[in-house]
Short mmCIF file of C-alpha atoms and ligand atoms in Angstrom, two decimals:
data_model
loop_
_atom_site.label_atom_id
_atom_site.label_comp_id
_atom_site.label_asym_id
_atom_site.label_seq_id
_atom_site.Cartn_x
_atom_site.Cartn_y
_atom_site.Cartn_z
CA MET A 1 0.18 0.40 -0.16
CA SER A 2 1.32 3.77 -0.75
CA ASP A 3 1.94 5.91 1.84
CA ILE A 4 -0.77 8.08 1.00
CA LYS A 5 -3.55 5.08 1.34
CA ALA A 6 -1.85 4.24 4.58
CA ILE A 7 -2.03 7.69 5.91
CA ASP A 8 -5.52 8.30 4.69
CA LYS A 9 -6.48 4.89 6.61
CA GLN A 10 -4.92 6.12 9.69
CA PHE A 11 -5.85 9.86 9.83
CA VAL A 12 -9.18 10.26 7.77
CA ALA A 13 -12.59 9.28 9.63
CA ASN A 14 -13.93 5.90 8.37
CA THR A 15 -16.84 7.35 6.50
CA TYR A 16 -15.86 6.38 3.02
CA ASN A 17 -15.14 2.86 1.88
CA ARG A 18 -12.52 4.24 -0.62
CA PHE A 19 -11.80 2.25 -4.20
CA PRO A 20 -7.85 1.41 -4.06
CA VAL A 21 -6.81 3.81 -6.49
CA GLU A 22 -5.26 7.29 -5.74
CA ILE A 23 -5.99 9.99 -8.24
CA VAL A 24 -3.36 12.26 -8.84
CA SER A 25 -4.39 14.12 -12.12
CA GLY A 26 -6.59 14.26 -15.36
CA LYS A 27 -7.98 16.13 -18.21
CA GLY A 28 -11.52 16.40 -19.02
CA SER A 29 -13.05 12.83 -18.61
CA VAL A 30 -9.63 10.79 -18.27
CA VAL A 31 -7.93 10.78 -15.00
CA ARG A 32 -4.78 9.09 -13.97
CA ASP A 33 -3.71 7.35 -10.67
CA GLU A 34 -0.66 6.98 -8.78
CA THR A 35 0.94 4.32 -11.00
CA GLY A 36 0.03 6.23 -14.19
CA LYS A 37 -2.71 4.21 -15.08
CA GLU A 38 -5.42 6.12 -16.75
CA TYR A 39 -9.37 5.72 -16.55
CA ILE A 40 -12.33 7.02 -18.32
CA ASP A 41 -14.01 8.79 -15.67
CA MET A 42 -17.85 8.12 -15.85
CA GLY A 43 -18.94 9.44 -12.25
CA SER A 44 -17.41 13.24 -12.44
CA GLY A 45 -17.20 13.06 -8.91
CA ILE A 46 -20.72 12.37 -8.50
CA ALA A 47 -22.07 14.69 -10.94
CA VAL A 48 -19.73 17.75 -9.72
CA THR A 49 -17.28 17.95 -12.62
CA SER A 50 -19.82 19.20 -15.19
CA PHE A 51 -16.96 19.61 -17.63
CA GLY A 52 -14.59 17.16 -16.61
CA VAL A 53 -11.25 17.48 -14.69
CA ALA A 54 -8.87 20.49 -15.15
CA ASP A 55 -11.28 22.01 -17.82
CA ASP A 56 -9.50 25.16 -19.18
CA GLU A 57 -12.33 27.42 -19.33
CA TRP A 58 -13.54 26.71 -16.00
CA ALA A 59 -9.96 26.76 -14.38
CA ALA A 60 -9.07 30.17 -15.98
CA ALA A 61 -12.55 31.75 -14.73
CA VAL A 62 -11.50 30.49 -11.34
CA THR A 63 -8.00 31.29 -11.40
CA GLU A 64 -8.72 34.74 -12.64
CA GLN A 65 -10.91 35.31 -9.83
CA LEU A 66 -8.43 33.72 -7.35
CA HIS A 67 -5.93 36.29 -8.49
CA ARG A 68 -8.66 39.12 -8.04
CA VAL A 69 -10.26 38.51 -4.54
CA GLN A 70 -11.09 34.89 -2.94
CA HIS A 71 -13.54 35.87 -0.34
CA MET A 72 -14.96 39.03 1.00
CA SER A 73 -18.06 37.65 2.96
CA ASN A 74 -21.56 38.49 2.12
CA LEU A 75 -21.08 41.95 3.64
CA TYR A 76 -19.82 43.26 0.32
CA TYR A 77 -20.96 42.90 -3.48
CA THR A 78 -18.83 40.72 -5.82
CA ARG A 79 -19.36 40.64 -9.60
CA PRO A 80 -19.47 36.55 -9.90
CA CYS A 81 -21.98 36.02 -7.36
CA ALA A 82 -24.29 38.96 -8.93
CA LEU A 83 -24.00 37.63 -12.55
CA LEU A 84 -24.48 33.94 -11.74
CA ALA A 85 -27.88 34.60 -9.74
CA GLN A 86 -28.76 36.69 -12.73
CA ARG A 87 -28.10 33.71 -15.20
CA LEU A 88 -29.58 31.34 -12.78
CA CYS A 89 -32.92 33.45 -12.78
CA GLU A 90 -32.80 34.23 -16.40
CA LYS A 91 -32.44 30.30 -17.56
CA THR A 92 -35.61 29.32 -15.25
CA GLY A 93 -37.91 31.97 -14.62
CA MET A 94 -37.13 32.01 -10.96
CA LYS A 95 -36.77 35.59 -9.10
CA LYS A 96 -34.08 35.27 -6.67
CA VAL A 97 -31.14 32.88 -5.60
CA PHE A 98 -29.45 32.34 -2.07
CA PHE A 99 -26.00 30.89 -2.42
CA ALA A 100 -24.90 27.78 0.10
CA ASN A 101 -21.97 25.54 0.01
CA SER A 102 -23.64 21.98 -0.78
CA GLY A 103 -26.67 20.41 -1.51
CA ALA A 104 -27.64 19.66 2.10
CA GLU A 105 -27.22 23.38 3.06
CA ALA A 106 -29.45 24.40 -0.34
CA ASN A 107 -32.06 22.11 1.10
CA GLU A 108 -31.86 23.39 4.48
CA GLY A 109 -32.34 27.06 2.89
CA GLY A 110 -35.38 25.78 0.91
CA ILE A 111 -36.83 24.30 3.78
CA LYS A 112 -36.37 27.05 5.93
CA ALA A 113 -38.14 29.50 2.94
CA ALA A 114 -41.26 27.23 2.79
CA ARG A 115 -41.48 27.01 6.78
CA LYS A 116 -41.61 30.94 6.67
CA TYR A 117 -43.77 31.31 3.70
CA ALA A 118 -46.43 28.95 5.31
CA ALA A 119 -45.99 30.50 8.77
CA GLU A 120 -46.81 33.71 7.54
CA LYS A 121 -49.50 32.97 5.02
CA LYS A 122 -51.26 30.03 7.11
CA GLY A 123 -50.05 29.92 10.52
CA ALA A 124 -47.43 28.27 12.52
CA ASP A 125 -48.85 24.80 12.36
CA HIS A 126 -48.32 24.66 8.72
CA PHE A 127 -44.79 23.50 8.78
CA THR A 128 -44.53 19.86 7.75
CA ILE A 129 -42.39 19.09 4.39
CA VAL A 130 -43.78 15.92 2.55
CA THR A 131 -41.07 14.26 1.10
CA LEU A 132 -41.05 10.75 -0.86
CA LYS A 133 -39.92 7.44 0.22
CA ASN A 134 -36.55 6.38 -1.20
CA SER A 135 -35.49 9.93 -1.68
CA PHE A 136 -32.06 11.64 -0.67
CA HIS A 137 -31.76 15.23 0.52
CA GLY A 138 -28.53 15.39 2.44
CA ARG A 139 -26.68 14.22 5.67
CA THR A 140 -27.46 17.09 8.06
CA ILE A 141 -29.98 16.21 10.68
CA THR A 142 -32.78 18.15 9.03
CA THR A 143 -32.15 16.79 5.56
CA LEU A 144 -31.66 13.18 6.82
CA SER A 145 -34.94 13.85 8.53
CA ALA A 146 -36.40 14.75 4.62
CA THR A 147 -34.84 11.83 3.37
CA GLY A 148 -37.07 9.04 2.93
CA GLN A 149 -35.00 6.25 3.51
CA GLU A 150 -35.03 4.46 7.25
CA HIS A 151 -31.46 3.28 7.28
CA TYR A 152 -29.97 6.47 7.11
CA HIS A 153 -32.06 7.71 10.28
CA GLU A 154 -31.47 4.76 12.70
CA LEU A 155 -28.48 5.75 14.41
CA PHE A 156 -29.13 9.87 14.56
CA GLN A 157 -32.07 9.94 16.59
CA PRO A 158 -33.72 12.04 17.11
CA LEU A 159 -34.19 13.66 13.62
CA THR A 160 -35.87 17.09 13.02
CA PRO A 161 -39.63 16.90 13.26
CA GLY A 162 -41.82 18.11 10.68
CA PHE A 163 -41.15 15.54 7.75
CA VAL A 164 -43.41 12.85 6.45
CA HIS A 165 -42.66 10.63 3.48
CA ALA A 166 -45.42 9.77 0.98
CA ASP A 167 -45.11 6.95 -1.61
CA ALA A 168 -43.66 8.21 -5.29
CA ASN A 169 -46.27 8.08 -7.87
CA ASP A 170 -49.05 7.71 -5.46
CA LEU A 171 -50.77 10.87 -6.00
CA GLU A 172 -54.02 10.56 -4.00
CA GLY A 173 -51.70 9.21 -0.96
CA THR A 174 -49.26 12.20 -1.27
CA ILE A 175 -52.03 14.78 -1.53
CA ALA A 176 -54.07 13.16 1.64
CA LEU A 177 -50.73 13.19 3.45
CA ALA A 178 -50.07 17.00 2.96
CA LEU A 179 -53.31 17.59 3.98
CA GLU A 180 -53.69 15.79 6.86
CA HIS A 181 -50.33 17.42 8.06
CA LYS A 182 -50.98 20.65 6.93
CA ALA A 183 -48.18 20.84 4.58
CA ALA A 184 -45.98 23.77 4.19
CA GLY A 185 -44.33 22.15 1.09
CA ILE A 186 -43.64 18.94 -0.92
CA LEU A 187 -40.15 18.58 -1.83
CA ILE A 188 -39.04 15.75 -4.37
CA GLU A 189 -36.53 14.75 -6.83
CA CYS A 190 -37.70 14.24 -10.21
CA ILE A 191 -35.54 11.40 -10.48
CA GLN A 192 -34.19 9.88 -7.23
CA GLY A 193 -30.72 9.59 -7.66
CA GLU A 194 -28.99 7.97 -4.56
CA GLY A 195 -32.32 5.86 -4.54
CA GLY A 196 -31.44 4.33 -7.87
CA VAL A 197 -31.77 6.77 -10.51
CA VAL A 198 -35.81 6.51 -10.60
CA PRO A 199 -37.58 8.94 -12.34
CA LEU A 200 -40.97 9.84 -11.19
CA GLU A 201 -44.01 9.42 -13.67
CA LYS A 202 -44.90 12.96 -15.33
CA GLU A 203 -48.58 12.52 -14.44
CA TYR A 204 -47.90 12.61 -10.74
CA VAL A 205 -45.24 15.31 -11.05
CA GLN A 206 -47.96 17.39 -12.69
CA GLY A 207 -50.52 16.17 -10.47
CA LEU A 208 -48.36 17.64 -7.47
CA ALA A 209 -47.76 20.85 -9.16
CA ASP A 210 -51.48 21.36 -9.55
CA PHE A 211 -52.32 20.34 -6.06
CA CYS A 212 -49.51 22.65 -4.78
CA ALA A 213 -50.78 25.59 -6.89
CA GLY A 214 -54.28 25.07 -5.77
CA GLU A 215 -53.81 24.88 -2.20
CA ASP A 216 -50.56 27.21 -2.06
CA VAL A 217 -48.36 24.49 -0.82
CA LEU A 218 -45.05 25.41 -2.09
CA LEU A 219 -43.81 22.70 -4.85
CA LEU A 220 -39.89 22.28 -4.14
CA VAL A 221 -37.64 20.50 -6.32
CA ASP A 222 -34.24 19.02 -5.40
CA GLU A 223 -31.93 19.48 -8.24
CA VAL A 224 -28.72 18.88 -6.74
CA GLN A 225 -28.09 15.82 -8.81
CA THR A 226 -30.25 16.34 -11.36
CA GLY A 227 -29.60 19.90 -11.95
CA ASN A 228 -27.16 22.06 -14.21
CA GLY A 229 -27.76 20.40 -17.53
CA ARG A 230 -27.28 16.51 -16.20
CA THR A 231 -30.39 15.32 -17.64
CA GLY A 232 -29.89 17.14 -21.04
CA ALA A 233 -32.40 20.24 -19.68
CA MET A 234 -31.04 22.94 -17.53
CA TYR A 235 -33.08 21.53 -14.70
CA SER A 236 -34.63 18.07 -14.39
CA TYR A 237 -38.04 19.53 -13.50
CA MET A 238 -38.15 21.28 -17.20
CA ASN A 239 -38.48 17.51 -18.60
CA PHE A 240 -41.80 17.25 -16.43
CA GLY A 241 -43.60 20.56 -17.67
CA VAL A 242 -44.02 22.00 -14.34
CA GLN A 243 -42.95 25.37 -12.61
CA PRO A 244 -41.58 24.86 -9.08
CA ASP A 245 -41.64 27.46 -6.41
CA ILE A 246 -38.45 26.54 -5.08
CA VAL A 247 -35.42 24.82 -6.71
CA THR A 248 -32.30 23.77 -4.86
CA THR A 249 -29.04 22.65 -6.40
CA ALA A 250 -25.42 22.08 -5.90
CA LYS A 251 -23.10 19.23 -7.29
CA GLY A 252 -22.53 20.19 -10.99
CA LEU A 253 -23.33 23.93 -10.30
CA GLY A 254 -19.75 24.86 -9.05
CA GLY A 255 -18.21 22.51 -11.90
CA GLY A 256 -15.77 21.22 -9.11
CA LEU A 257 -15.95 23.89 -6.30
CA PRO A 258 -18.25 23.78 -3.29
CA LEU A 259 -21.51 25.88 -4.24
CA GLY A 260 -25.10 25.47 -3.65
CA ALA A 261 -28.14 27.33 -4.43
CA VAL A 262 -31.73 27.82 -3.36
CA LEU A 263 -33.73 29.55 -6.42
CA LEU A 264 -36.82 31.27 -5.01
CA GLY A 265 -39.85 31.63 -7.34
CA GLU A 266 -42.40 34.41 -7.61
CA LYS A 267 -44.45 33.28 -4.38
CA CYS A 268 -41.51 33.41 -2.13
CA GLU A 269 -38.93 35.92 -3.46
CA TYR A 270 -39.19 38.11 -0.70
CA VAL A 271 -40.10 35.44 2.14
CA LEU A 272 -36.14 35.40 3.26
CA GLY A 273 -35.35 38.83 4.56
CA PHE A 274 -32.64 40.52 6.14
CA GLY A 275 -31.00 38.13 8.80
CA ASP A 276 -33.27 35.34 8.16
CA HIS A 277 -30.78 33.19 6.63
CA GLY A 278 -27.21 33.32 5.81
CA SER A 279 -24.04 31.84 4.96
CA THR A 280 -20.06 32.90 5.51
CA PHE A 281 -18.82 31.03 2.22
CA GLY A 282 -22.30 30.61 0.57
CA GLY A 283 -21.61 33.02 -2.84
CA ASN A 284 -17.86 32.80 -2.68
CA PRO A 285 -16.70 34.61 -5.56
CA VAL A 286 -14.23 32.10 -6.54
CA CYS A 287 -16.80 29.13 -6.74
CA CYS A 288 -19.26 31.68 -8.50
CA ALA A 289 -16.69 32.59 -11.23
CA GLY A 290 -16.40 28.86 -11.76
CA ALA A 291 -19.98 28.22 -11.93
CA LEU A 292 -20.61 31.09 -14.12
CA SER A 293 -18.44 29.44 -16.59
CA VAL A 294 -20.59 26.24 -16.30
CA VAL A 295 -23.85 27.84 -16.65
CA GLU A 296 -22.84 30.22 -19.64
CA ARG A 297 -21.88 26.96 -21.60
CA LEU A 298 -25.38 25.11 -20.84
CA THR A 299 -26.84 26.49 -23.97
CA ASP A 300 -29.83 24.71 -25.80
CA ASP A 301 -27.38 23.20 -28.78
CA PHE A 302 -25.00 21.73 -25.57
CA LEU A 303 -28.12 20.30 -23.64
CA ALA A 304 -29.12 18.62 -27.01
CA GLU A 305 -25.72 16.76 -27.14
CA VAL A 306 -26.10 15.70 -23.53
CA LYS A 307 -29.46 14.21 -24.53
CA ALA A 308 -28.17 12.59 -27.67
CA LYS A 309 -25.10 11.15 -25.71
CA GLY A 310 -27.73 9.85 -23.16
CA GLU A 311 -29.76 8.40 -26.02
CA PHE A 312 -26.59 6.68 -27.02
CA VAL A 313 -25.86 5.02 -23.79
CA PHE A 314 -29.63 3.97 -23.50
CA LYS A 315 -29.57 2.29 -26.87
CA ALA A 316 -26.18 0.40 -26.48
CA LEU A 317 -26.94 -0.88 -23.12
CA SER A 318 -30.97 -1.73 -23.11
CA GLY A 319 -31.18 -5.41 -23.88
CA ALA A 320 -27.50 -6.12 -23.76
CA SER A 321 -26.26 -9.56 -22.12
CA GLY A 322 -26.52 -9.16 -18.11
CA VAL A 323 -28.51 -5.86 -18.33
CA GLU A 324 -32.03 -6.16 -16.87
CA SER A 325 -32.90 -2.69 -17.55
CA VAL A 326 -31.82 1.13 -18.13
CA SER A 327 -33.13 3.91 -16.22
CA GLY A 328 -32.74 7.96 -15.95
CA MET A 329 -32.62 10.84 -18.25
CA GLY A 330 -29.49 12.61 -20.14
CA LEU A 331 -26.30 11.65 -18.76
CA MET A 332 -27.90 10.56 -15.28
CA ILE A 333 -28.20 6.75 -16.13
CA GLY A 334 -28.84 3.64 -13.78
CA ILE A 335 -28.10 0.04 -14.99
CA GLN A 336 -29.84 -2.94 -13.24
CA THR A 337 -27.35 -5.77 -13.63
CA VAL A 338 -27.64 -9.33 -13.23
CA LYS A 339 -24.45 -9.56 -11.44
CA PRO A 340 -23.84 -7.58 -8.39
CA ALA A 341 -23.45 -3.76 -9.15
CA GLY A 342 -20.61 -3.83 -7.20
CA ASP A 343 -18.81 -6.58 -9.38
CA VAL A 344 -19.51 -4.73 -12.54
CA VAL A 345 -18.09 -1.61 -11.03
CA LYS A 346 -14.66 -3.52 -9.97
CA ALA A 347 -14.43 -5.25 -13.46
CA CYS A 348 -14.89 -1.82 -15.10
CA MET A 349 -12.15 -0.29 -12.90
CA GLU A 350 -9.87 -3.06 -13.93
CA GLN A 351 -10.43 -2.19 -17.41
CA GLY A 352 -9.92 1.39 -17.09
CA VAL A 353 -13.32 2.99 -16.29
CA LEU A 354 -14.55 4.45 -13.33
CA CYS A 355 -18.28 3.59 -12.61
CA LEU A 356 -20.50 4.49 -9.33
CA THR A 357 -23.57 2.58 -7.78
CA ALA A 358 -26.84 3.71 -6.48
CA LYS A 359 -28.69 1.05 -4.67
CA ASP A 360 -28.14 -2.05 -6.32
CA LYS A 361 -27.44 -0.46 -9.89
CA VAL A 362 -24.67 0.73 -11.60
CA ARG A 363 -24.83 4.47 -11.94
CA LEU A 364 -23.28 6.50 -14.81
CA LEU A 365 -22.83 10.29 -14.29
CA PRO A 366 -20.04 11.28 -16.78
CA ALA A 367 -18.83 14.96 -17.57
CA LEU A 368 -21.35 16.64 -19.75
CA ASN A 369 -18.91 17.41 -22.39
CA ILE A 370 -17.45 13.57 -22.68
CA PRO A 371 -16.31 13.23 -26.13
CA ALA A 372 -18.32 10.61 -28.07
CA ASP A 373 -15.51 8.39 -28.81
CA VAL A 374 -14.46 8.48 -25.11
CA LEU A 375 -18.10 7.51 -24.26
CA GLU A 376 -18.19 4.85 -26.85
CA LYS A 377 -15.02 3.38 -25.41
CA ALA A 378 -16.51 3.33 -21.77
CA VAL A 379 -19.60 1.91 -22.90
CA ALA A 380 -17.96 -0.91 -24.62
CA VAL A 381 -16.11 -1.81 -21.65
CA ILE A 382 -19.34 -1.50 -19.09
CA LYS A 383 -21.19 -3.72 -21.62
CA ALA A 384 -18.72 -6.32 -21.63
CA ALA A 385 -18.70 -6.31 -17.67
CA CYS A 386 -22.34 -6.81 -17.37
CA ALA A 387 -22.32 -9.58 -19.62
CA VAL A 388 -23.18 -13.05 -18.68
CA GLU A 389 -22.43 -16.56 -20.13
C1 LIG B 1 -25.89 14.77 -3.00
C2 LIG B 1 -27.16 15.10 -3.13
C3 LIG B 1 -27.62 15.84 -1.95
C4 LIG B 1 -26.57 16.32 -0.78
O1 LIG B 1 -25.85 17.22 -1.09
P1 LIG B 1 -24.39 17.30 -0.55
O2 LIG B 1 -23.50 18.61 -1.23
O3 LIG B 1 -23.66 16.23 -0.18
O4 LIG B 1 -24.66 17.89 0.67
C5 LIG B 1 -28.96 16.35 -1.84
N1 LIG B 1 -29.88 15.99 -2.50
C6 LIG B 1 -29.87 15.19 -3.49
C7 LIG B 1 -30.75 14.88 -4.63
C8 LIG B 1 -28.25 14.69 -3.94
O5 LIG B 1 -28.29 13.98 -4.77
#
């Protein structure tokens, strides 16, 4: 074992079961380990490095800002923060942006906004947020509480009260639960990521949006994983024909630096006022400069390419030997394999392709700009690894 692996094992908290590989460098969708072996990266840091590793345009935007001013706190205006908020609103029709540092923190902000909105509109007893079973919303005590998977809860009781979990795609049941608990909001992932890359049914999402509009319950969409071009749309809700009241995002937004955002729609653009919320690092100018270079490249033409690449992967893997089903949208793809997903990922790694898992599936989240020939090469390796005799 190399020094770094031994030191890491001794001194880093044991929360991650790392693959036995130290990544030392890379370019685009190809990364290199400590022995010089190259891998095609089909995970992009869990949907974070939207334009791959060490992307020139992103790195130039980040370093330019780094040499101007790296941090000034939210007591002062900075250009990247303002321009990024403007772009995000232009691309979504949302009205205002609160910047955070991570997905969990973005969800915390969205939940606070929904609670304050409902308390002011309907009374302090309207605090409950309905989320879905099999969802994932983060690791803080409150976002764990929002996460509809019991096994994340067990060791960390008591969790934050005020969350109930509905069955995904059960519209009547979800509405009944929202009414029974005087819900402030309904929080969904349009495609459950950690839950196994499971898209919700379009009619269900539209039914929730109609209910929310009718009852003045806020619709919150967690776009932490699905957002920022990942599904071939700027945000995944756009594939479902709805307009949320609150959108939370992070992961791919910063392109590799920590950045989260809460996008507030018309109903709640003024709900968070002076002193209601804050974050020391949120909206950091270096992170925002990187994000701006990501967001400005997510044009309609570029997103159409993401969609086409996703369709290529779907076609190549659907019906292949050892593949039971393929799910997802754009370049967010889950593969139900006959072999255990972990075995497929291990075999791919040996052949120079890095994949992820989600539940019992193999999960692919490559860089959005992965070149077609590199993608083809990776898919051939994955296909071979899935195959059964
Ligand atoms: C990853 C993820 C989160 C948590 O994001 P962090 O940046 O790890 O806090 C929340 N929601 C969804 C849907 C995610 O995929």
